[in-house]
Coordinates of C-alpha atoms in Angstrom, one line a residue:
M1 CA -30.4 20.5 3.9
T2 CA -27.0 22.2 3.9
W3 CA -25.0 22.9 0.7
V4 CA -22.9 19.8 1.5
D5 CA -26.0 17.7 1.6
N6 CA -27.2 19.2 -1.7
I7 CA -23.9 18.4 -3.4
N8 CA -23.9 14.9 -2.0
D9 CA -27.5 14.3 -3.1
Y10 CA -26.9 15.8 -6.6
V11 CA -23.8 13.7 -7.3
A12 CA -25.4 10.5 -5.9
H13 CA -28.3 10.7 -8.3
S14 CA -26.0 11.5 -11.3
R15 CA -24.3 9.0 -13.6
V16 CA -21.1 9.6 -11.7
G17 CA -22.7 8.5 -8.5
K18 CA -24.1 5.4 -10.0
F19 CA -20.8 4.5 -11.7
F20 CA -18.9 4.8 -8.4
Q21 CA -21.7 3.1 -6.4
L22 CA -22.4 6.0 -4.0
D23 CA -25.1 5.6 -1.4
N24 CA -28.6 6.3 -2.8
S25 CA -27.3 6.2 -6.3
G26 CA -29.4 3.3 -7.4
A27 CA -26.3 1.2 -8.4
K28 CA -26.6 -2.6 -8.3
R29 CA -24.4 -2.7 -5.2
E30 CA -24.2 0.6 -3.4
R31 CA -21.3 1.3 -1.0
K32 CA -23.4 2.1 2.1
G33 CA -22.8 5.4 3.7
T34 CA -20.6 6.8 1.0
K35 CA -20.9 10.5 0.2
F36 CA -19.2 12.6 -2.4
I37 CA -17.7 15.2 -0.1
T38 CA -16.6 12.5 2.3
E39 CA -14.8 10.8 -0.6
I40 CA -13.1 14.1 -1.5
R41 CA -11.9 14.6 2.1
A42 CA -10.7 11.0 2.3
G43 CA -8.7 11.4 -0.9
L44 CA -7.0 14.6 0.4
T45 CA -6.2 12.8 3.6
T46 CA -4.5 9.9 1.8
F47 CA -2.7 12.3 -0.5
F48 CA -1.2 14.3 2.3
A49 CA -0.3 11.2 4.2
M50 CA 1.6 9.8 1.2
S51 CA 2.8 13.0 -0.4
Y52 CA 6.2 12.4 1.3
I53 CA 6.8 9.9 -1.5
I54 CA 7.4 12.8 -3.9
S55 CA 10.6 13.9 -2.3
V56 CA 11.6 10.6 -0.7
N57 CA 11.4 8.5 -3.9
A58 CA 13.2 11.2 -5.8
S59 CA 16.0 11.2 -3.2
I60 CA 16.3 7.4 -3.2
I61 CA 16.2 6.9 -7.0
S62 CA 18.7 9.8 -7.5
D63 CA 21.1 8.0 -5.2
S64 CA 21.5 5.5 -8.0
G65 CA 23.0 8.3 -10.1
G66 CA 20.4 7.8 -12.8
T67 CA 21.8 8.4 -16.2
C68 CA 24.8 10.4 -14.9
V69 CA 28.2 8.7 -15.5
C70 CA 30.6 8.4 -12.6
E71 CA 34.2 8.2 -13.5
G72 CA 35.4 7.3 -10.0
T73 CA 38.9 7.6 -8.7
E74 CA 40.8 5.7 -6.0
A75 CA 40.3 8.6 -3.6
D76 CA 36.6 9.2 -4.7
P77 CA 35.2 5.9 -6.1
T78 CA 31.5 7.1 -5.9
C79 CA 32.1 10.6 -7.2
D80 CA 30.8 12.3 -4.0
L81 CA 33.4 15.0 -4.3
N82 CA 32.9 15.5 -8.1
A83 CA 31.0 18.8 -8.4
D84 CA 29.8 18.2 -12.0
Y85 CA 28.6 14.7 -11.2
M86 CA 26.7 15.8 -8.0
A87 CA 25.1 18.6 -10.0
C88 CA 23.9 16.0 -12.5
V89 CA 22.6 13.9 -9.7
Y90 CA 20.7 16.9 -8.3
Q91 CA 19.1 17.3 -11.7
V92 CA 18.0 13.7 -11.7
K93 CA 16.4 14.3 -8.3
L94 CA 14.4 17.3 -9.6
D95 CA 13.4 15.2 -12.6
M96 CA 12.3 12.4 -10.3
I97 CA 10.2 14.8 -8.2
V98 CA 8.0 15.5 -11.3
A99 CA 8.2 12.0 -12.5
T100 CA 7.0 10.6 -9.2
A101 CA 4.1 12.9 -9.1
I102 CA 3.1 11.9 -12.7
I103 CA 3.4 8.2 -12.0
S104 CA 1.4 8.4 -8.8
M105 CA -1.3 10.5 -10.6
I106 CA -1.7 8.0 -13.5
A107 CA -1.7 4.9 -11.3
S108 CA -4.1 6.3 -8.7
F109 CA -6.5 7.5 -11.5
L110 CA -6.4 4.0 -13.1
I111 CA -7.3 2.1 -10.0
G112 CA -10.0 4.7 -9.1
V113 CA -11.7 4.6 -12.4
F114 CA -11.4 0.9 -13.4
A115 CA -11.3 -0.8 -10.0
N116 CA -13.4 1.7 -8.0
L117 CA -11.2 1.3 -5.0
P118 CA -10.1 4.1 -2.6
L119 CA -6.4 3.4 -2.9
G120 CA -3.4 5.6 -3.5
M121 CA -0.7 4.2 -5.9
A122 CA 2.9 5.4 -6.1
P123 CA 6.4 4.0 -6.4
G124 CA 6.8 1.6 -3.5
M125 CA 9.0 2.1 -0.5
G126 CA 11.4 -0.8 -0.1
L127 CA 11.3 -1.7 -3.7
N128 CA 12.8 1.7 -4.6
A129 CA 15.6 1.1 -2.1
Y130 CA 16.2 -2.4 -3.5
F131 CA 16.3 -0.9 -7.0
T132 CA 18.8 1.8 -6.0
Y133 CA 21.1 0.2 -3.5
T134 CA 21.1 -3.4 -4.5
V135 CA 20.5 -3.6 -8.2
V136 CA 22.0 -0.3 -9.6
G137 CA 24.1 0.5 -6.6
Y138 CA 24.9 3.8 -5.0
H139 CA 26.0 6.2 -7.8
G140 CA 26.0 3.3 -10.2
T141 CA 28.4 1.0 -8.3
G142 CA 26.2 -2.1 -8.8
K143 CA 26.4 -4.7 -11.5
V144 CA 23.4 -3.5 -13.4
T145 CA 23.0 0.0 -15.1
Y146 CA 20.2 2.3 -14.3
Q147 CA 18.8 1.9 -17.8
T148 CA 18.9 -1.9 -17.8
A149 CA 17.2 -2.0 -14.4
L150 CA 14.4 0.1 -15.8
A151 CA 14.0 -2.4 -18.6
A152 CA 13.7 -5.2 -16.0
V153 CA 10.9 -3.2 -14.3
F154 CA 9.2 -2.7 -17.6
I155 CA 9.2 -6.4 -18.3
E156 CA 8.0 -7.2 -14.8
G157 CA 4.9 -5.0 -15.4
L158 CA 4.1 -6.9 -18.6
I159 CA 4.5 -10.2 -16.9
F160 CA 2.1 -9.0 -14.2
V161 CA -0.4 -8.0 -16.8
A162 CA -0.4 -11.5 -18.2
L163 CA -0.7 -13.0 -14.7
S164 CA -3.6 -10.7 -13.9
I165 CA -5.5 -11.5 -17.2
L166 CA -5.1 -15.3 -16.5
G167 CA -6.4 -14.8 -12.9
I168 CA -3.2 -16.2 -11.3
R169 CA -2.7 -13.2 -9.0
Q170 CA -6.3 -13.3 -7.9
W171 CA -6.0 -17.1 -7.4
F172 CA -3.0 -16.6 -5.1
A173 CA -4.9 -14.0 -3.0
R174 CA -7.8 -16.5 -2.5
I175 CA -5.9 -19.5 -1.4
L176 CA -4.1 -17.8 1.4
P177 CA -5.5 -19.0 4.8
M178 CA -7.9 -16.5 6.4
S179 CA -5.9 -16.1 9.6
I180 CA -2.9 -15.1 7.5
K181 CA -5.0 -12.7 5.5
I182 CA -6.2 -11.0 8.7
A183 CA -2.6 -11.0 10.1
M184 CA -1.5 -9.3 6.9
G185 CA -3.6 -6.3 7.8
C186 CA -2.4 -6.3 11.4
G187 CA 1.2 -6.6 10.3
I188 CA 0.8 -3.7 7.9
G189 CA -0.7 -1.7 10.8
L190 CA 2.5 -2.4 12.9
Y191 CA 4.6 -1.7 9.8
L192 CA 2.9 1.7 9.3
C193 CA 3.4 2.5 13.0
F194 CA 7.1 1.6 12.8
I195 CA 7.5 3.9 9.8
G196 CA 5.6 6.7 11.6
L197 CA 7.9 6.4 14.7
Q198 CA 11.1 6.8 12.7
S199 CA 12.7 10.0 11.6
S200 CA 12.8 9.4 7.8
A201 CA 9.0 9.4 7.4
G202 CA 7.8 10.0 10.9
I203 CA 8.2 11.7 14.3
G204 CA 11.7 10.4 15.2
L205 CA 10.7 8.7 18.4
V206 CA 12.6 5.6 17.5
S207 CA 16.2 5.6 16.4
L208 CA 19.1 3.3 15.4
D209 CA 21.0 1.4 18.1
K210 CA 23.9 -0.9 17.1
S211 CA 23.3 -3.2 20.0
T212 CA 19.6 -3.5 20.1
L213 CA 18.9 -2.3 16.5
V214 CA 16.3 0.2 17.7
S215 CA 16.1 2.4 20.8
L216 CA 14.4 5.5 22.1
G217 CA 15.2 8.5 19.9
G218 CA 14.0 12.1 19.8
C219 CA 17.6 13.3 19.5
P220 CA 18.5 16.6 17.8
S221 CA 20.4 16.3 14.5
D222 CA 23.7 17.4 16.1
A223 CA 23.5 14.4 18.5
L224 CA 23.6 11.8 15.8
D225 CA 26.8 10.2 14.5
A226 CA 27.5 9.4 10.9
D227 CA 25.4 6.2 11.1
G228 CA 22.4 8.0 12.6
V229 CA 23.0 6.6 16.1
C230 CA 21.9 8.9 18.9
Q231 CA 24.9 9.8 21.1
F232 CA 23.1 12.1 23.7
G233 CA 20.0 14.2 24.1
H234 CA 17.3 11.5 24.0
M235 CA 13.8 13.1 23.8
T236 CA 15.2 16.6 23.5
S237 CA 14.3 17.1 19.8
G238 CA 11.6 19.7 19.1
I239 CA 10.4 18.0 16.0
T240 CA 9.7 14.8 17.9
Y241 CA 7.5 16.8 20.3
M242 CA 5.8 18.5 17.3
G243 CA 5.0 15.0 16.0
I244 CA 3.7 13.9 19.4
L245 CA 1.6 17.1 19.4
G246 CA 0.2 16.2 16.0
L247 CA -0.7 12.7 17.3
I248 CA -2.5 14.2 20.3
I249 CA -4.4 16.7 18.2
M250 CA -5.4 13.9 15.8
A251 CA -6.6 11.6 18.6
I252 CA -8.6 14.3 20.3
L253 CA -10.3 15.4 17.1
M254 CA -11.1 11.8 16.3
L255 CA -12.6 11.3 19.8
Y256 CA -15.0 14.2 19.1
R257 CA -15.6 12.8 15.6
V258 CA -14.4 15.9 13.8
R259 CA -14.5 15.4 10.1
G260 CA -11.1 15.5 8.5
A261 CA -9.3 15.1 11.8
I262 CA -6.2 13.4 10.3
L263 CA -6.0 16.0 7.4
L264 CA -6.4 19.0 9.8
S265 CA -3.6 17.7 12.0
I266 CA -1.2 17.1 9.1
I267 CA -1.8 20.6 7.7
F268 CA -1.5 22.3 11.1
I269 CA 1.9 20.7 11.9
A270 CA 3.2 21.3 8.4
I271 CA 2.4 25.0 8.4
T272 CA 4.0 25.6 11.8
S273 CA 7.2 23.9 10.4
W274 CA 7.6 26.2 7.4
P275 CA 8.9 29.4 9.0
R276 CA 12.7 29.4 9.2
V277 CA 12.8 31.4 12.5
N278 CA 11.6 28.7 14.8
A279 CA 13.4 25.7 16.3
V280 CA 11.3 23.1 14.5
T281 CA 11.6 24.5 11.0
Y282 CA 11.8 22.2 8.1
F283 CA 14.3 24.5 6.5
P284 CA 17.3 25.0 8.8
Y285 CA 20.1 27.4 8.0
T286 CA 22.3 24.7 6.4
D287 CA 23.3 24.0 2.8
Q288 CA 20.6 21.4 2.5
G289 CA 18.1 23.6 4.2
D290 CA 18.9 26.6 2.0
L291 CA 18.5 24.3 -1.1
M292 CA 15.1 23.0 0.1
F293 CA 13.9 26.5 1.0
D294 CA 15.0 28.0 -2.3
Y295 CA 13.0 25.2 -4.0
F296 CA 10.1 25.8 -1.6
K297 CA 10.0 29.6 -2.5
K298 CA 9.4 28.8 -6.1
V299 CA 5.9 27.7 -5.2
V300 CA 4.9 27.0 -8.8
T301 CA 7.3 25.4 -11.2
V302 CA 7.5 22.5 -13.7
H303 CA 10.8 20.7 -14.2
G304 CA 11.7 18.7 -17.2
M305 CA 12.5 15.0 -17.2
D306 CA 15.3 14.8 -19.7
K307 CA 17.5 12.5 -17.6
V308 CA 14.9 9.9 -16.6
L309 CA 12.1 9.7 -19.3
G310 CA 12.2 6.6 -21.4
K311 CA 15.8 5.6 -20.5
F312 CA 15.7 1.9 -21.3
N313 CA 18.5 -0.6 -22.2
F314 CA 17.0 -4.0 -23.1
D315 CA 20.4 -5.7 -22.9
L316 CA 19.3 -8.8 -20.8
S317 CA 22.4 -10.9 -21.5
G318 CA 23.8 -10.7 -17.9
K319 CA 22.7 -13.0 -15.1
D320 CA 22.4 -10.2 -12.6
I321 CA 19.5 -8.5 -14.5
W322 CA 17.6 -11.8 -14.4
I323 CA 18.2 -12.2 -10.7
A324 CA 16.9 -8.6 -10.2
L325 CA 13.8 -9.3 -12.4
I326 CA 12.9 -12.5 -10.5
T327 CA 13.4 -10.7 -7.2
F328 CA 11.2 -7.8 -8.3
L329 CA 8.5 -10.4 -9.4
Y330 CA 8.2 -12.4 -6.2
V331 CA 8.7 -9.4 -3.8
D332 CA 6.2 -7.3 -5.7
I333 CA 3.6 -10.0 -6.0
M334 CA 3.7 -10.7 -2.3
D335 CA 3.8 -7.0 -1.4
T336 CA 1.0 -5.9 -3.7
T337 CA -1.2 -8.9 -2.9
G338 CA -0.8 -8.3 0.8
T339 CA -1.5 -4.5 0.5
L340 CA -4.4 -4.7 -1.9
Y341 CA -6.2 -7.4 0.1
S342 CA -5.6 -5.8 3.5
M343 CA -6.8 -2.4 2.2
A344 CA -9.8 -4.0 0.6
N345 CA -10.6 -5.9 3.8
Y346 CA -10.1 -2.7 5.8
G347 CA -12.6 -1.0 3.5
G348 CA -15.1 -3.8 3.7
F349 CA -14.8 -5.0 0.1
T350 CA -13.8 -8.6 0.7
D351 CA -16.2 -11.6 0.4
K352 CA -16.3 -15.0 2.0
A353 CA -14.3 -16.6 -0.8
G354 CA -11.3 -14.5 0.0
D355 CA -11.6 -12.3 -3.0
F356 CA -12.5 -8.6 -3.2
E357 CA -14.5 -6.4 -5.5
H358 CA -13.0 -5.7 -8.9
S359 CA -9.8 -7.6 -8.0
T360 CA -9.0 -8.4 -11.6
Y361 CA -9.1 -4.7 -12.6
A362 CA -7.2 -3.8 -9.5
F363 CA -4.3 -6.2 -10.2
M364 CA -4.3 -5.2 -13.9
C365 CA -4.1 -1.5 -13.0
D366 CA -1.2 -2.3 -10.6
A367 CA 0.6 -4.2 -13.4
F368 CA 0.1 -1.4 -16.0
S369 CA 1.3 1.1 -13.4
I370 CA 4.6 -0.7 -12.9
T371 CA 5.2 -0.6 -16.7
I372 CA 4.2 3.1 -16.9
G373 CA 6.4 4.0 -13.9
S374 CA 9.4 2.5 -15.5
C375 CA 8.9 4.7 -18.5
F376 CA 9.3 7.7 -16.2
G377 CA 12.5 6.3 -14.7
S378 CA 11.2 4.8 -11.4
S379 CA 11.1 1.5 -9.6
P380 CA 7.9 -0.6 -9.4
C381 CA 4.7 1.2 -8.5
T382 CA 2.3 -0.3 -5.9
A383 CA -0.7 0.4 -3.7
F384 CA 0.3 2.4 -0.6
V385 CA -0.6 1.4 2.9
E386 CA -1.2 5.0 3.7
S387 CA -4.5 4.5 1.8
G388 CA -5.7 3.4 5.2
A389 CA -5.7 7.0 6.3
G390 CA -8.3 7.9 3.7
I391 CA -10.3 4.8 4.4
A392 CA -10.3 5.8 8.1
E393 CA -11.8 9.2 6.9
G394 CA -14.7 7.3 5.2
G395 CA -13.3 6.7 1.7
R396 CA -15.0 3.8 0.0
T397 CA -15.0 4.4 -3.7
G398 CA -12.7 5.3 -6.6
I399 CA -13.6 8.9 -6.1
T400 CA -11.1 8.9 -3.3
A401 CA -8.4 7.5 -5.6
I402 CA -9.2 10.1 -8.3
T403 CA -8.9 12.8 -5.6
I404 CA -5.5 11.4 -4.7
A405 CA -4.6 11.5 -8.5
F406 CA -5.8 15.1 -8.6
G407 CA -3.6 16.0 -5.7
F408 CA -0.6 14.5 -7.5
F409 CA -1.6 16.4 -10.6
I410 CA -1.6 19.7 -8.7
S411 CA 1.8 18.7 -7.1
I412 CA 3.3 18.6 -10.6
F413 CA 3.0 22.4 -10.7
F414 CA 3.2 23.0 -6.9
S415 CA 5.8 20.4 -6.3
P416 CA 7.9 22.8 -4.1
I417 CA 4.9 23.0 -1.7
F418 CA 4.0 19.3 -1.6
A419 CA 7.6 18.2 -1.4
S420 CA 7.9 20.3 1.8
F421 CA 5.5 18.5 4.1
P422 CA 7.8 17.4 7.0
P423 CA 7.8 13.8 8.0
W424 CA 6.7 14.7 11.6
S425 CA 3.5 16.1 10.2
T426 CA 2.5 12.9 8.3
G427 CA 4.0 10.4 10.8
P428 CA 1.2 10.7 13.3
A429 CA -1.3 9.7 10.6
L430 CA 0.6 6.5 10.1
I431 CA 0.6 5.7 13.8
V432 CA -3.2 6.3 14.1
V433 CA -4.0 4.3 11.0
G434 CA -1.7 1.5 12.3
S435 CA -3.7 1.3 15.5
M436 CA -6.9 1.0 13.6
M437 CA -5.7 -1.7 11.3
T438 CA -4.1 -3.7 14.2
S439 CA -7.5 -3.9 15.9
A440 CA -8.4 -6.8 13.7
V441 CA -5.9 -9.0 15.6
R442 CA -8.8 -10.1 17.8
S443 CA -10.3 -11.9 14.8
I444 CA -7.4 -14.2 14.3
N445 CA -8.1 -17.8 15.3
W446 CA -5.8 -17.9 18.4
D447 CA -7.3 -21.2 19.7
Y448 CA -5.6 -23.4 17.1
P449 CA -1.8 -23.2 17.0
G450 CA -1.8 -24.3 13.3
D451 CA -3.6 -21.0 12.5
A452 CA -2.3 -18.8 15.3
I453 CA 1.5 -19.3 15.0
P454 CA 1.7 -18.6 11.2
A455 CA -0.6 -15.6 11.7
F456 CA 1.7 -14.3 14.4
I457 CA 4.8 -14.8 12.3
T458 CA 3.1 -12.9 9.5
L459 CA 2.3 -9.8 11.6
A460 CA 5.6 -9.9 13.5
V461 CA 8.0 -10.3 10.5
M462 CA 6.5 -7.4 8.5
P463 CA 7.7 -4.5 10.8
F464 CA 10.9 -6.3 11.9
T465 CA 12.1 -6.9 8.4
Y466 CA 10.6 -3.7 7.0
S467 CA 8.9 -5.7 4.3
I468 CA 5.3 -6.8 3.7
A469 CA 6.5 -9.4 1.3
Y470 CA 8.7 -11.2 3.8
G471 CA 5.9 -11.2 6.3
V472 CA 3.6 -13.0 3.9
I473 CA 6.3 -15.4 2.8
G474 CA 7.1 -16.3 6.5
G475 CA 3.5 -16.8 7.3
V476 CA 2.7 -19.0 4.3
L477 CA 5.8 -21.1 4.7
S478 CA 5.3 -21.7 8.4
Y479 CA 1.6 -22.6 7.7
V480 CA 2.6 -25.1 5.1
I481 CA 5.3 -26.7 7.2
I482 CA 3.3 -26.9 10.4
N483 CA 0.0 -28.0 9.0
G484 CA 1.6 -30.1 6.3
F485 CA 3.5 -32.1 8.9
V486 CA 0.2 -32.7 10.9
Y487 CA -1.6 -33.8 7.7
V488 CA 1.2 -36.3 6.8
V489 CA 1.3 -37.8 10.3
D490 CA -2.5 -38.0 10.3
K491 CA -2.6 -39.9 7.1
I492 CA 0.3 -42.2 7.9
S493 CA -1.1 -43.1 11.3
G494 CA -4.6 -43.7 9.8
G495 CA -6.0 -40.9 11.9
R496 CA -4.7 -42.3 15.2
I497 CA -2.2 -39.5 15.8
R498 CA -3.9 -36.2 15.2
P499 CA -4.4 -32.9 17.1
D500 CA -7.8 -31.5 18.2
Y501 CA -9.3 -30.3 14.9
S502 CA -12.4 -28.9 16.5
Q503 CA -10.9 -25.4 16.8
R504 CA -9.2 -25.4 13.4
E505 CA -10.3 -22.7 10.9
D506 CA -12.1 -24.0 7.9
W507 CA -11.0 -21.4 5.3
W508 CA -10.9 -23.7 2.3
T509 CA -14.6 -24.3 2.0
D510 CA -15.4 -20.8 1.0
A511 CA -12.1 -20.3 -0.9
F512 CA -12.8 -23.2 -3.2
S513 CA -16.5 -22.6 -3.5
R514 CA -16.0 -20.5 -6.6
P515 CA -14.2 -21.4 -9.8
F516 CA -10.6 -20.1 -10.2
V517 CA -11.0 -19.6 -13.9
P518 CA -11.6 -15.8 -14.5
I519 CA -15.3 -15.0 -15.3
Y520 CA -14.5 -13.7 -18.8
M521 CA -12.9 -17.0 -19.7
R522 CA -16.0 -18.9 -18.5
F523 CA -18.1 -16.5 -20.6
L524 CA -16.1 -17.3 -23.7
L525 CA -16.3 -21.0 -23.0
A526 CA -20.1 -20.8 -22.5
K527 CA -20.5 -18.9 -25.8
A528 CA -18.4 -21.4 -27.6
K529 CA -20.6 -24.2 -26.4
G530 CA -23.8 -22.2 -27.1
Q531 CA -24.8 -22.0 -23.5
S532 CA -26.3 -19.1 -21.6
F533 CA -24.1 -17.3 -19.1
D534 CA -24.9 -15.4 -15.8
W535 CA -22.4 -12.5 -15.3
N536 CA -23.6 -12.2 -11.7
Q537 CA -22.7 -15.8 -10.7
D538 CA -19.7 -14.6 -8.8
E539 CA -21.7 -11.9 -7.0
Y540 CA -20.0 -10.8 -3.8
E541 CA -21.9 -11.5 -0.6
F542 CA -21.7 -9.1 2.4
E543 CA -23.4 -9.0 5.7
D544 CA -26.1 -6.5 4.6
D545 CA -27.0 -8.5 1.5
T546 CA -30.3 -10.4 1.1
P547 CA -29.4 -14.1 1.0
K548 CA -30.0 -15.6 -2.5
E549 CA -31.9 -18.7 -3.0
N550 CA -29.6 -21.6 -3.5
N551 CA -30.3 -25.2 -4.3
T552 CA -26.8 -26.4 -3.4
P553 CA -26.2 -28.2 -0.1
E554 CA -25.6 -25.9 2.8
V555 CA -22.1 -25.7 4.2
I556 CA -22.4 -25.5 8.0
T557 CA -20.2 -22.6 9.1
D558 CA -20.5 -19.9 11.7
G559 CA -18.5 -16.9 10.5
S560 CA -18.7 -13.3 9.8
R561 CA -16.8 -11.1 7.5
N562 CA -15.2 -7.7 8.1
S563 CA -17.0 -4.6 7.3
L564 CA -16.2 -1.0 8.1
N565 CA -18.8 1.2 9.7
G566 CA -17.9 4.8 9.8
S567 CA -15.3 4.7 12.5
A568 CA -13.0 2.6 10.4
N569 CA -12.7 0.0 13.1
Y570 CA -12.9 -3.7 12.1
E571 CA -16.0 -5.5 13.1
N572 CA -15.4 -8.7 15.0
Q573 CA -14.5 -11.4 12.5
V574 CA -14.8 -14.8 14.1
F575 CA -14.0 -17.9 12.2
D576 CA -14.8 -20.9 14.4
E577 CA -15.8 -23.3 11.7
K578 CA -15.5 -26.8 13.0
T579 CA -14.4 -29.7 10.8
S580 CA -14.1 -33.4 11.4
H581 CA -12.8 -36.4 9.6

């Protein structure tokens, strides 16, 4: 046995191994094939894949101006030319770099310990843009102040805690049709790929085009106009080719099953981009490049959070703050439900009823993270789709999430280093993980239009609207309208006008096979009535479980559920249940 095997064996047989359900730990339900060192490597992979959020979230939130006061003039309404104001905004950005790391550390630790899921948590992309540019406005030009917007986020977190305790968020995840659930994972895969192809968080292969919205990019910075449209020099940017090189290295290493292939590629491309004397440096000789390099050279530093910590204003008298709160609620519940279920499905933690292991704890951790994040001056926190990179590396337990949390803890002190991973080093990881997640598209029920079309809308709308929530909304609404119309016509005609139901997916049998009341409530009711209670009555059933004896009538179905076996590719998931009236 190697030293790695010895460590894996020692941890597996310890209390830690049993708590996190490692393979050979003796836990009630072990996560098959999980090893301690593999979990650590997976956590590092996810951390580096999502570490860009440290600088990106700080940049976006600081665009709101934070607590800085802009006294605009007619010539400069947003104070862009006001040196004192811009210096204040820069301090907000430095505050937010540390705050983002702390938020991500706490949130990832919570979901790792209490939900035992290999997910990275951080302030969500999209939600932070909505918070800054729509609610607060660029440099505070919106109708809601920064402090009041934070209060709305704080309240949203508390509402989500209540919804999670009552089981409403878990209920919503279970009643989604299975084809839409599968399509959510595929859509997130395309969404990840689209992010990885752009320049803001990827390799820059795709750029803005005012006629077609997107076009082939790869243009050097001096070829872009003020809107970011490429004027000339398509596919001449060195950083795009560095990103493509990273993608090729990653793919080749994965072909040969090199452990840590994604992580090794990210680190290699990042290190080659740090020297200032090459054409693909992350620190060009510009004012912004000098500022970034000066911060990078500090290596170790801890910045205060005087301008963002605990800056609340609970003045909720205006209608705009309530509009923002409601928007945060429905966007975040769709976004988080889609991401959590898709990542759990990708990791093989979902069951036939459409739920996933420790879902109540996961949703509660997410809710508390939103409230905690607002205390540090940030927009809502959520599960990151980049977690798929760690799952692809073999992450299956909360140890992966704790490793991610440790990475963010270190980044609090080494924030100059971790804020300096260029997007073209992490972009290839998003593309590769996107390809893995999209492979589940073959499991969608394409034979019945009532299932196939809503599923397609779900996976298509996500990348094209740059929103997971809008994809879920589009899929659910189209499913209800299409199948609702068919149901009404069927009933009105007495069954004489109906489509061929033989290929329709029967997702509701399993979804409604388990009570929707949370198990702890059923326990309290049973105790109040003096009845015995089985805490394992909702036990999850996976393909490798031994079937339990059951006296209830058998539901005739022929289906299989997703599992992930080492290569992080979805198993075939075929739902060809047949129903008849």
